[in-house]
């Protein structure tokens, strides 16, 4: 729940809201409870999973404020929806959702892995990212990308790997944790080319930390 609570803090007030892959529906409940949206769509590719959110939000569904949709990605969501949340999926899965539908007007994304793939797709398809940073919850690090359809922003290699908030304390902690993992991996019996690649990755991350200190 700490991850969900932190994720909700990135959501903005809007008229219409969609939670894609909504799981239990906690984020939609947060939006409604705090008067941050007038109506919402909850969706999931699995009808069984969607039932969990339908149960939590039954009162709002009955009143017409929430519409449940069983669909793949954004297939059942209007491109005019004000704000879309996609959280807890892999980066490649999020990219495929956008490829098969559209980039939302405003979005908050929390990829579980392959974050760079999401950044590259958004930036190469006319989206602007204005928040891209990690947060820590339960001893793990999660990235949030917040942006909109249309606009431009410049990303270098450092930003493609670690987001926009390179000088942030959480970003530095995350990078240090990744360096520690790679150094531990070097203790294994590795092929020379693999060892060289990992050492290069460590040098790159150390360079990011040095540049932003």
Tab-separated table of C-alpha atoms in Angstrom:
chain	number	residue	atom	x	y	z
A	1	UNK	CA	0.000	0.000	0.000
A	2	UNK	CA	2.936	2.380	0.504
A	3	UNK	CA	3.691	2.130	-3.216
A	4	UNK	CA	0.084	2.912	-4.091
A	5	UNK	CA	-0.035	5.844	-1.658
A	6	UNK	CA	3.120	7.347	-3.150
A	7	UNK	CA	1.882	6.738	-6.667
A	8	UNK	CA	-1.366	8.546	-5.918
A	9	UNK	CA	0.587	11.648	-4.886
A	10	UNK	CA	1.589	12.102	-8.539
A	11	UNK	CA	-2.018	12.229	-9.777
A	12	UNK	CA	-3.567	15.602	-10.665
A	13	UNK	CA	-7.086	16.917	-10.411
A	14	UNK	CA	-9.003	16.302	-13.618
A	15	UNK	CA	-12.504	15.836	-14.969
A	16	UNK	CA	-12.120	12.282	-16.286
A	17	UNK	CA	-9.660	9.665	-15.070
A	18	UNK	CA	-8.767	6.171	-16.258
A	19	UNK	CA	-6.904	3.487	-14.322
A	20	UNK	CA	-5.637	0.917	-16.824
A	21	UNK	CA	-4.796	-2.450	-15.294
A	22	UNK	CA	-6.530	-1.150	-12.183
A	23	UNK	CA	-5.858	-4.136	-9.885
A	24	UNK	CA	-7.886	-3.497	-6.691
A	25	UNK	CA	-8.960	0.014	-7.731
A	26	UNK	CA	-7.237	1.829	-4.865
A	27	UNK	CA	-6.000	4.709	-7.036
A	28	UNK	CA	-9.464	5.360	-8.432
A	29	UNK	CA	-10.883	5.325	-4.927
A	30	UNK	CA	-8.237	7.877	-3.928
A	31	UNK	CA	-9.202	10.144	-6.827
A	32	UNK	CA	-12.914	10.002	-5.986
A	33	UNK	CA	-12.479	10.241	-2.213
A	34	UNK	CA	-10.389	13.388	-2.563
A	35	UNK	CA	-12.583	15.028	-5.195
A	36	UNK	CA	-9.835	14.846	-7.809
A	37	UNK	CA	-12.048	13.617	-10.643
A	38	UNK	CA	-15.717	13.758	-11.590
A	39	UNK	CA	-15.807	10.358	-13.250
A	40	UNK	CA	-13.491	7.431	-13.845
A	41	UNK	CA	-12.965	4.359	-15.973
A	42	UNK	CA	-11.382	1.252	-14.475
A	43	UNK	CA	-10.094	-1.387	-16.850
A	44	UNK	CA	-8.307	-4.709	-16.906
A	45	UNK	CA	-7.725	-7.380	-19.510
A	46	UNK	CA	-8.969	-10.002	-17.014
A	47	UNK	CA	-12.631	-9.943	-15.974
A	48	UNK	CA	-11.688	-11.815	-12.791
A	49	UNK	CA	-9.112	-9.173	-11.829
A	50	UNK	CA	-11.529	-6.377	-12.707
A	51	UNK	CA	-14.048	-7.808	-10.247
A	52	UNK	CA	-11.755	-6.852	-7.348
A	53	UNK	CA	-11.947	-3.183	-8.303
A	54	UNK	CA	-15.664	-3.445	-9.064
A	55	UNK	CA	-16.238	-4.725	-5.548
A	56	UNK	CA	-14.239	-1.891	-3.968
A	57	UNK	CA	-15.941	0.760	-6.088
A	58	UNK	CA	-19.439	-0.756	-6.217
A	59	UNK	CA	-21.096	2.348	-4.770
A	60	UNK	CA	-19.475	4.612	-7.372
A	61	UNK	CA	-20.309	2.220	-10.194
A	62	UNK	CA	-23.937	2.190	-9.113
A	63	UNK	CA	-24.019	5.990	-9.029
A	64	UNK	CA	-22.544	6.183	-12.522
A	65	UNK	CA	-19.289	7.829	-11.508
A	66	UNK	CA	-17.181	4.778	-12.377
A	67	UNK	CA	-17.385	2.679	-15.516
A	68	UNK	CA	-15.698	-0.751	-15.484
A	69	UNK	CA	-14.345	-1.961	-18.827
A	70	UNK	CA	-12.809	-5.348	-19.553
A	71	UNK	CA	-10.377	-4.626	-22.380
A	72	UNK	CA	-6.808	-4.928	-23.572
A	73	UNK	CA	-4.851	-1.807	-22.629
A	74	UNK	CA	-6.521	1.346	-23.893
A	75	UNK	CA	-8.836	-0.422	-26.351
A	76	UNK	CA	-11.942	0.488	-24.351
A	77	UNK	CA	-10.746	3.950	-23.265
A	78	UNK	CA	-11.514	7.204	-25.064
A	79	UNK	CA	-8.538	9.177	-26.368
A	80	UNK	CA	-10.232	12.256	-24.888
A	81	UNK	CA	-9.884	11.046	-21.272
A	82	UNK	CA	-8.106	13.723	-19.247
A	83	UNK	CA	-5.641	11.604	-17.273
A	84	UNK	CA	-4.554	7.978	-17.570
A	85	UNK	CA	-2.710	5.927	-14.984
A	86	UNK	CA	-0.869	2.761	-15.993
A	87	UNK	CA	1.012	1.168	-13.111
A	88	UNK	CA	2.494	-2.177	-12.205
A	89	UNK	CA	3.142	-3.399	-15.758
A	90	UNK	CA	6.390	-4.040	-17.577
A	91	UNK	CA	7.771	-1.295	-19.778
A	92	UNK	CA	7.467	-3.317	-22.966
A	93	UNK	CA	3.823	-4.024	-22.137
A	94	UNK	CA	3.141	-0.304	-21.695
A	95	UNK	CA	4.865	0.461	-24.999
A	96	UNK	CA	2.734	-2.158	-26.765
A	97	UNK	CA	-0.415	-0.605	-25.272
A	98	UNK	CA	0.533	2.766	-26.752
A	99	UNK	CA	1.533	1.248	-30.103
A	100	UNK	CA	-1.862	-0.425	-30.392
A	101	UNK	CA	-3.886	2.624	-29.351
A	102	UNK	CA	-2.685	6.113	-28.431
A	103	UNK	CA	-0.559	8.147	-26.047
A	104	UNK	CA	-2.942	9.708	-23.489
A	105	UNK	CA	-3.480	13.455	-23.192
A	106	UNK	CA	-1.971	13.309	-19.712
A	107	UNK	CA	-0.388	10.227	-18.189
A	108	UNK	CA	1.194	8.847	-15.041
A	109	UNK	CA	3.154	5.651	-15.624
A	110	UNK	CA	4.881	3.324	-13.192
A	111	UNK	CA	6.706	0.637	-15.193
A	112	UNK	CA	8.035	-2.274	-13.166
A	113	UNK	CA	10.962	-2.865	-15.562
A	114	UNK	CA	12.299	-1.845	-18.998
A	115	UNK	CA	11.773	1.808	-18.119
A	116	UNK	CA	14.145	3.031	-20.799
A	117	UNK	CA	11.929	1.467	-23.475
A	118	UNK	CA	9.010	3.587	-22.250
A	119	UNK	CA	11.090	6.763	-22.244
A	120	UNK	CA	12.391	6.138	-25.750
A	121	UNK	CA	8.949	5.379	-27.166
A	122	UNK	CA	7.319	8.446	-25.615
A	123	UNK	CA	10.089	10.806	-26.691
A	124	UNK	CA	10.163	9.449	-30.254
A	125	UNK	CA	6.384	9.746	-30.600
A	126	UNK	CA	5.782	13.353	-29.656
A	127	UNK	CA	5.191	13.091	-25.921
A	128	UNK	CA	6.607	15.338	-23.221
A	129	UNK	CA	7.834	13.921	-19.919
A	130	UNK	CA	8.123	16.449	-17.111
A	131	UNK	CA	8.431	14.141	-14.097
A	132	UNK	CA	10.728	11.124	-14.289
A	133	UNK	CA	12.104	10.013	-10.950
A	134	UNK	CA	12.337	7.054	-8.583
A	135	UNK	CA	10.729	6.601	-5.200
A	136	UNK	CA	11.460	4.024	-2.539
A	137	UNK	CA	8.875	1.726	-0.969
A	138	UNK	CA	9.383	-1.462	1.012
A	139	UNK	CA	13.087	-1.526	0.266
A	140	UNK	CA	12.496	-1.381	-3.490
A	141	UNK	CA	12.796	1.414	-6.037
A	142	UNK	CA	10.046	2.329	-8.485
A	143	UNK	CA	10.087	4.920	-11.262
A	144	UNK	CA	7.246	7.301	-12.077
A	145	UNK	CA	6.941	9.009	-15.444
A	146	UNK	CA	4.460	11.842	-15.711
A	147	UNK	CA	3.782	13.741	-18.904
A	148	UNK	CA	1.451	14.623	-21.721
A	149	UNK	CA	0.761	14.047	-25.380
A	150	UNK	CA	2.599	16.665	-27.427
A	151	UNK	CA	5.571	18.827	-26.538
A	152	UNK	CA	9.301	18.295	-26.435
A	153	UNK	CA	11.974	17.606	-23.856
A	154	UNK	CA	15.651	16.807	-24.285
A	155	UNK	CA	17.026	13.572	-22.873
A	156	UNK	CA	20.680	12.587	-22.928
A	157	UNK	CA	22.049	9.129	-22.206
A	158	UNK	CA	22.047	9.772	-18.457
A	159	UNK	CA	18.386	10.785	-18.507
A	160	UNK	CA	17.423	7.801	-20.667
A	161	UNK	CA	18.900	5.521	-18.024
A	162	UNK	CA	17.987	7.294	-14.789
A	163	UNK	CA	15.341	9.949	-15.467
A	164	UNK	CA	15.216	13.702	-15.061
A	165	UNK	CA	15.961	14.096	-11.358
A	166	UNK	CA	19.607	13.026	-11.460
A	167	UNK	CA	20.610	15.145	-8.470
A	168	UNK	CA	17.806	13.798	-6.254
A	169	UNK	CA	18.789	11.814	-3.180
A	170	UNK	CA	16.545	8.878	-4.082
A	171	UNK	CA	18.051	8.743	-7.578
A	172	UNK	CA	21.545	8.675	-6.111
A	173	UNK	CA	20.558	5.922	-3.675
A	174	UNK	CA	19.075	3.922	-6.524
A	175	UNK	CA	22.183	4.302	-8.689
A	176	UNK	CA	24.425	3.305	-5.776
A	177	UNK	CA	22.280	0.214	-5.230
A	178	UNK	CA	22.642	-0.719	-8.897
A	179	UNK	CA	26.420	-0.238	-8.718
A	180	UNK	CA	26.538	-2.532	-5.676
A	181	UNK	CA	24.563	-5.220	-7.540
A	182	UNK	CA	26.889	-5.076	-10.520
A	183	UNK	CA	29.998	-5.198	-8.357
A	184	UNK	CA	28.610	-8.272	-6.643
A	185	UNK	CA	27.930	-9.808	-10.044
A	186	UNK	CA	31.570	-9.291	-10.981
A	187	UNK	CA	32.488	-11.801	-8.279
A	188	UNK	CA	31.033	-14.564	-10.452
A	189	UNK	CA	32.879	-16.580	-13.063
A	190	UNK	CA	32.125	-14.481	-16.139
A	191	UNK	CA	33.228	-14.369	-19.748
A	192	UNK	CA	35.676	-11.568	-20.513
A	193	UNK	CA	33.255	-9.633	-22.734
A	194	UNK	CA	30.530	-9.829	-20.074
A	195	UNK	CA	32.933	-8.634	-17.374
A	196	UNK	CA	34.051	-5.738	-19.565
A	197	UNK	CA	30.454	-4.715	-20.273
A	198	UNK	CA	29.569	-4.668	-16.582
A	199	UNK	CA	32.666	-2.619	-15.731
A	200	UNK	CA	31.692	-0.102	-18.408
A	201	UNK	CA	28.170	0.116	-16.926
A	202	UNK	CA	29.635	0.736	-13.466
A	203	UNK	CA	31.908	3.493	-14.814
A	204	UNK	CA	28.928	5.117	-16.526
A	205	UNK	CA	26.876	5.112	-13.303
A	206	UNK	CA	29.804	6.407	-11.263
A	207	UNK	CA	30.129	9.189	-13.810
A	208	UNK	CA	26.471	10.126	-13.364
A	209	UNK	CA	26.969	10.370	-9.613
A	210	UNK	CA	30.133	12.442	-10.010
A	211	UNK	CA	28.537	14.850	-12.486
A	212	UNK	CA	25.518	15.404	-10.262
A	213	UNK	CA	27.360	15.722	-6.927
